[in-house]
């Protein structure tokens, strides 16, 4: 049984905390700074942001306010879809560092695979983007590089041409939407899976079956879902603005789910899917 926040070793030896704090759809503000600083105070060490979230200033300010040493934190950001050429990745990365006021990132992700437009070019656009990521990694400006929303068919040709294997793939993953083929493929390749929207953007918290399972343990629904992610060796990145939710999420390690309950969660019908299908998004 996992009883404390043990870090997980990525395929390049870098260690990542087993839970991340998400920041999607929370604009930069004093409230966000306060919320992230409180989360760090409670024990969160991994903060997930992205250029497109337009809140990197708040993440940076919260890091400084927290008083926790930079080396103890794991800060991850993402390169947005508009920056999928070598030069624009370099510019976007510099801009993220400048906005966060940091001199390195722990992780940098290609936010979405390129699949739109010319059906013949998406593979070379993705690998071209990756060449810039590889350069940033070589230069030590980022400790680990990875992808997000890459499904198995995006990864096959990508891995054949990548010089550095992605350390992580951040995917939508929760009961009712497990992306089993991609998750199994990544695990075989040694690519760690992170779950975005592990709570189904909050929708799953009211799901009767999960509530029923949570009652077996007298645990909050969020803890059951996060514990289920760890059962699958998936690192949840959950958004929680309030200290009560943050604390609850950090305390999801010290119990086990039964095989029957895991099976029930694994076999839930498709639900709480965001609708963000990588080959059909408009960006
Ligand atoms: N790579 C990508 O393309 C991508 C896409 C989407 C998201 N993400 C990342 O994944 C993160 C998480 O996804 P998400 O923001 O969609 O949602 P989520 O973590 O699935 O759910 C967040 C919702 O659950 C609530 N919540 C959290 N902990 C709770 C608890 N213990 N009890 C009750 N309610 C709780 C939050 O409320 P409060 O905030 O009020 O506490 C919020 O309303 C994002 O913030 C972002 O960093 C990445």
Coordinates of C-alpha atoms and ligand atoms in Angstrom, one line a residue:
X1 CA 0.0 0.0 0.0
X2 CA 1.2 3.5 -0.9
X3 CA 1.2 5.6 2.3
X4 CA 3.2 8.6 1.4
X5 CA 3.9 10.9 -1.6
X6 CA 6.6 8.8 -3.2
X7 CA 8.0 10.1 -6.4
X8 CA 8.0 8.1 -9.6
X9 CA 11.1 7.7 -11.8
X10 CA 10.6 8.7 -15.4
X11 CA 12.4 6.9 -18.3
X12 CA 15.3 9.4 -18.1
X13 CA 15.8 9.0 -14.4
X14 CA 14.0 12.3 -13.5
X15 CA 11.6 11.9 -10.5
X16 CA 8.1 13.2 -10.7
X17 CA 5.7 13.6 -7.8
X18 CA 2.8 11.2 -7.9
X19 CA 0.1 13.9 -8.2
X20 CA 0.0 17.2 -10.0
X21 CA -2.0 20.3 -9.3
X22 CA -3.9 21.4 -12.5
X23 CA -4.5 25.1 -13.4
X24 CA -6.7 24.9 -16.5
X25 CA -9.4 27.5 -16.9
X26 CA -8.2 29.6 -14.0
X27 CA -7.0 33.0 -15.3
X28 CA -4.0 34.7 -13.7
X29 CA -5.2 36.4 -10.5
X30 CA -4.3 37.0 -6.8
X31 CA -6.7 34.2 -5.9
X32 CA -4.9 31.7 -8.1
X33 CA -1.5 32.8 -6.6
X34 CA -2.9 32.3 -3.1
X35 CA -4.5 28.9 -4.1
X36 CA -1.3 27.5 -5.6
X37 CA 0.8 28.8 -2.7
X38 CA -1.6 27.1 -0.3
X39 CA -1.4 23.9 -2.3
X40 CA 2.4 23.9 -2.1
X41 CA 2.2 24.6 1.6
X42 CA -0.1 21.5 2.0
X43 CA 2.4 19.3 0.1
X44 CA 1.8 19.6 -3.7
X45 CA 5.1 19.7 -5.4
X46 CA 4.0 19.3 -9.0
X47 CA 2.2 22.2 -10.7
X48 CA 0.8 21.8 -14.3
X49 CA 0.3 24.9 -16.4
X50 CA 0.4 25.8 -20.1
X51 CA 1.0 28.9 -22.2
X52 CA -2.6 28.8 -23.4
X53 CA -3.9 28.9 -19.8
X54 CA -2.5 32.4 -19.5
X55 CA -1.7 31.9 -15.9
X56 CA 2.0 31.2 -15.9
X57 CA 2.6 34.6 -14.1
X58 CA 0.5 33.4 -11.2
X59 CA 2.2 30.0 -11.0
X60 CA 5.6 31.8 -10.9
X61 CA 4.4 34.2 -8.2
X62 CA 3.0 31.3 -6.1
X63 CA 6.3 29.4 -6.3
X64 CA 8.1 32.4 -4.9
X65 CA 5.5 33.1 -2.3
X66 CA 5.5 29.4 -1.1
X67 CA 9.0 29.7 0.1
X68 CA 9.7 26.1 -1.0
X69 CA 13.0 25.6 -2.7
X70 CA 12.8 25.5 -6.5
X71 CA 14.7 22.2 -6.6
X72 CA 11.9 20.6 -4.6
X73 CA 9.2 21.6 -7.1
X74 CA 8.2 20.0 -10.4
X75 CA 7.0 22.7 -12.8
X76 CA 5.5 21.6 -16.1
X77 CA 4.2 23.7 -19.0
X78 CA 3.0 23.1 -22.5
X79 CA 3.8 24.4 -26.0
X80 CA 0.6 25.6 -27.7
X81 CA -0.6 24.4 -31.1
X82 CA 0.2 27.8 -32.8
X83 CA 4.0 27.2 -32.1
X84 CA 4.7 24.0 -34.0
X85 CA 7.9 25.1 -35.8
X86 CA 11.4 24.9 -34.5
X87 CA 11.8 28.6 -34.1
X88 CA 8.4 29.2 -32.6
X89 CA 8.9 26.4 -30.0
X90 CA 12.2 28.1 -29.0
X91 CA 10.4 31.5 -28.7
X92 CA 7.4 30.0 -26.8
X93 CA 9.6 28.2 -24.4
X94 CA 11.7 31.3 -23.6
X95 CA 8.4 33.2 -23.1
X96 CA 7.1 30.6 -20.7
X97 CA 10.3 30.8 -18.7
X98 CA 10.2 34.6 -18.7
X99 CA 6.6 34.6 -17.6
X100 CA 7.1 32.0 -14.9
X101 CA 10.4 33.8 -13.9
X102 CA 12.2 30.5 -13.9
X103 CA 15.5 29.5 -15.4
X104 CA 14.4 25.9 -16.2
X105 CA 11.3 23.7 -16.4
X106 CA 11.0 20.2 -15.0
X107 CA 8.8 19.2 -17.9
X108 CA 7.7 20.7 -21.2
X109 CA 4.9 19.0 -23.3
X110 CA 3.7 19.3 -26.9
X111 CA 0.1 20.3 -25.9
X112 CA -1.7 18.6 -28.9
X113 CA -0.5 16.5 -31.8
X114 CA -0.8 18.3 -35.2
X115 CA -3.3 16.4 -37.3
X116 CA -5.3 19.1 -39.1
X117 CA -4.8 20.5 -42.5
X118 CA -2.5 18.6 -44.8
X119 CA -3.0 14.9 -44.0
X120 CA 0.5 14.2 -45.3
X121 CA 2.3 16.7 -43.2
X122 CA 1.2 16.0 -39.6
X123 CA 3.9 13.5 -38.9
X124 CA 6.7 15.8 -40.0
X125 CA 5.2 18.7 -38.1
X126 CA 5.1 16.8 -34.9
X127 CA 8.7 15.5 -35.3
X128 CA 9.9 19.0 -36.3
X129 CA 8.4 20.4 -33.1
X130 CA 10.1 17.6 -31.2
X131 CA 13.5 18.5 -32.6
X132 CA 13.3 21.9 -30.8
X133 CA 12.2 20.0 -27.6
X134 CA 15.2 17.8 -28.0
X135 CA 17.5 20.8 -28.2
X136 CA 16.0 22.4 -25.1
X137 CA 16.5 19.1 -23.3
X138 CA 20.1 18.8 -24.5
X139 CA 20.8 22.3 -23.3
X140 CA 19.5 21.4 -19.8
X141 CA 16.7 24.0 -20.0
X142 CA 14.1 21.3 -19.3
X143 CA 14.7 18.2 -17.3
X144 CA 12.1 16.0 -19.1
X145 CA 10.2 16.4 -22.4
X146 CA 6.9 14.8 -23.3
X147 CA 3.7 15.0 -25.2
X148 CA 0.1 15.4 -24.5
X149 CA -3.0 14.0 -26.2
X150 CA -0.9 11.8 -28.5
X151 CA -2.7 8.6 -29.2
X152 CA -1.1 5.4 -30.4
X153 CA -1.3 6.2 -34.1
X154 CA 0.4 9.6 -33.5
X155 CA 3.1 7.9 -31.5
X156 CA 4.1 5.0 -33.7
X157 CA 5.8 7.1 -36.5
X158 CA 6.9 9.8 -33.9
X159 CA 8.8 7.3 -31.8
X160 CA 10.5 5.9 -34.9
X161 CA 12.0 9.3 -35.6
X162 CA 12.5 10.7 -32.1
X163 CA 16.1 10.9 -30.8
X164 CA 14.8 11.4 -27.2
X165 CA 11.9 9.2 -26.2
X166 CA 9.0 11.3 -24.6
X167 CA 9.1 10.8 -20.8
X168 CA 5.4 11.4 -20.4
X169 CA 2.1 11.5 -22.3
X170 CA -0.6 13.6 -20.6
X171 CA -4.0 12.2 -21.6
X172 CA -7.7 12.6 -20.7
X173 CA -8.1 9.6 -18.4
X174 CA -10.8 8.8 -15.9
X175 CA -13.5 6.2 -15.2
X176 CA -15.6 6.1 -18.3
X177 CA -12.7 7.2 -20.6
X178 CA -9.5 5.2 -20.2
X179 CA -7.9 5.3 -23.6
X180 CA -6.8 1.7 -23.0
X181 CA -4.9 1.2 -26.3
X182 CA -2.7 4.3 -26.0
X183 CA -2.1 3.7 -22.3
X184 CA -1.0 0.1 -22.8
X185 CA 1.2 1.2 -25.7
X186 CA 2.9 4.0 -23.7
X187 CA 3.5 1.7 -20.7
X188 CA 5.2 -0.8 -23.0
X189 CA 7.4 2.0 -24.4
X190 CA 8.3 3.2 -20.9
X191 CA 6.3 6.5 -21.3
X192 CA 4.6 7.5 -18.1
X193 CA 0.9 8.4 -18.3
X194 CA -0.5 11.5 -16.6
X195 CA -4.3 11.8 -16.3
X196 CA -5.9 15.1 -17.2
X197 CA -9.4 15.7 -15.9
X198 CA -9.1 12.6 -13.6
X199 CA -12.3 13.7 -12.0
X200 CA -14.0 14.2 -15.4
X201 CA -13.8 18.0 -14.8
X202 CA -15.8 17.5 -11.7
X203 CA -18.7 15.6 -13.4
X204 CA -17.7 12.2 -12.0
X205 CA -18.0 13.5 -8.4
X206 CA -21.8 13.1 -8.7
X207 CA -21.8 9.7 -10.4
X208 CA -24.0 7.3 -8.4
X209 CA -21.8 4.2 -9.0
X210 CA -18.6 6.0 -7.9
X211 CA -20.5 7.4 -4.9
X212 CA -21.6 3.9 -4.0
X213 CA -18.0 2.6 -4.2
X214 CA -16.7 5.5 -2.1
X215 CA -19.2 4.6 0.6
X216 CA -17.5 1.2 1.0
X217 CA -14.4 3.0 2.3
X218 CA -16.2 6.0 3.8
X219 CA -14.0 8.1 1.6
X220 CA -14.7 11.1 -0.6
X221 CA -15.4 10.3 -4.3
X222 CA -12.4 12.3 -5.4
X223 CA -10.0 10.1 -3.3
X224 CA -11.5 6.9 -4.8
X225 CA -10.9 8.1 -8.3
X226 CA -7.3 9.3 -7.6
X227 CA -6.6 6.0 -5.9
X228 CA -7.9 4.2 -9.0
X229 CA -5.5 6.3 -11.2
X230 CA -2.5 5.1 -9.1
X231 CA -3.7 1.6 -9.3
X232 CA -3.2 1.9 -13.0
X233 CA 0.2 3.6 -12.5
X234 CA -1.2 6.8 -13.9
X235 CA -0.2 10.1 -12.3
X236 CA -3.4 12.3 -11.8
X237 CA -3.2 16.0 -12.5
X238 CA -6.2 17.3 -10.7
X239 CA -7.4 20.8 -10.4
X240 CA -8.5 21.9 -6.9
X241 CA -8.7 25.5 -5.9
X242 CA -9.8 25.1 -2.3
X243 CA -7.4 24.0 0.4
X244 CA -10.1 21.5 1.6
X245 CA -10.1 19.8 -1.8
X246 CA -6.3 20.0 -2.1
X247 CA -5.8 18.3 1.2
X248 CA -8.4 15.7 0.5
X249 CA -6.6 14.9 -2.9
X250 CA -3.2 14.6 -1.2
X251 CA -4.6 12.1 1.3
X252 CA -5.8 9.6 -1.3
X253 CA -2.8 7.3 -0.9
X254 CA -3.4 5.4 2.3
X255 CA -6.1 2.9 1.3
X256 CA -6.5 0.1 -1.2
X257 CA -9.4 -0.5 -3.5
X258 CA -10.8 -4.1 -3.9
X259 CA -10.5 -5.9 -7.2
X260 CA -14.3 -5.8 -7.6
X261 CA -14.4 -2.0 -7.2
X262 CA -11.5 -1.5 -9.6
X263 CA -13.3 -3.7 -12.1
X264 CA -16.5 -1.7 -11.6
X265 CA -14.6 1.6 -12.3
X266 CA -12.7 0.0 -15.2
X267 CA -15.9 -1.1 -16.9
X268 CA -18.0 2.0 -16.5
X269 CA -19.7 3.1 -19.8
X270 CA -18.1 6.0 -21.6
X271 CA -19.0 9.2 -19.6
X272 CA -17.6 12.6 -18.7
X273 CA -15.7 12.6 -21.9
X274 CA -14.6 16.2 -22.7
X275 CA -15.3 15.7 -26.5
X276 CA -11.7 16.8 -27.2
X277 CA -10.7 14.2 -29.7
X278 CA -7.1 15.0 -30.9
X279 CA -7.8 14.3 -34.6
X280 CA -10.9 16.5 -34.6
X281 CA -10.1 19.5 -32.4
X282 CA -9.9 22.8 -34.3
X283 CA -6.4 23.7 -33.2
Ligands
LIG1 N1 -3.1 18.4 -21.6 C1 -4.3 18.8 -21.8 O1 -4.8 19.0 -23.0 C2 -5.2 19.1 -20.7 C3 -6.6 19.3 -20.9 C4 -7.4 19.6 -19.8 C5 -6.8 19.6 -18.5 N2 -5.5 19.5 -18.4 C6 -4.9 19.6 -17.0 O2 -5.5 18.7 -16.1 C7 -6.0 19.4 -15.0 C8 -7.2 18.7 -14.3 O3 -8.3 18.7 -15.2 P1 -9.6 19.5 -14.9 O4 -9.3 20.9 -14.4 O5 -10.5 19.4 -16.1 O6 -10.4 18.8 -13.8 P2 -10.5 17.7 -12.7 O7 -9.3 17.7 -11.8 O8 -11.0 16.5 -13.4 O9 -11.7 18.3 -11.9 C9 -11.7 19.6 -11.3 C10 -13.0 19.9 -10.6 O10 -13.1 19.0 -9.5 C11 -13.2 19.8 -8.3 N3 -12.5 19.0 -7.2 C12 -11.1 18.8 -7.1 N4 -10.8 18.0 -6.0 C13 -12.0 17.9 -5.4 C14 -12.4 17.2 -4.2 N5 -11.5 16.6 -3.4 N6 -13.7 17.2 -3.8 C15 -14.6 17.8 -4.6 N7 -14.3 18.5 -5.7 C16 -13.0 18.5 -6.1 C17 -12.6 21.1 -8.5 O11 -13.1 22.1 -7.7 P3 -12.3 23.3 -7.1 O12 -11.3 23.8 -8.2 O13 -13.3 24.3 -6.8 O14 -11.5 22.8 -5.9 C18 -13.0 21.3 -10.0 O15 -14.3 21.8 -10.1 C19 -6.3 20.8 -15.5 O16 -6.4 21.8 -14.6 C20 -5.0 21.0 -16.4 O17 -3.9 21.4 -15.6 C21 -4.7 19.2 -19.4

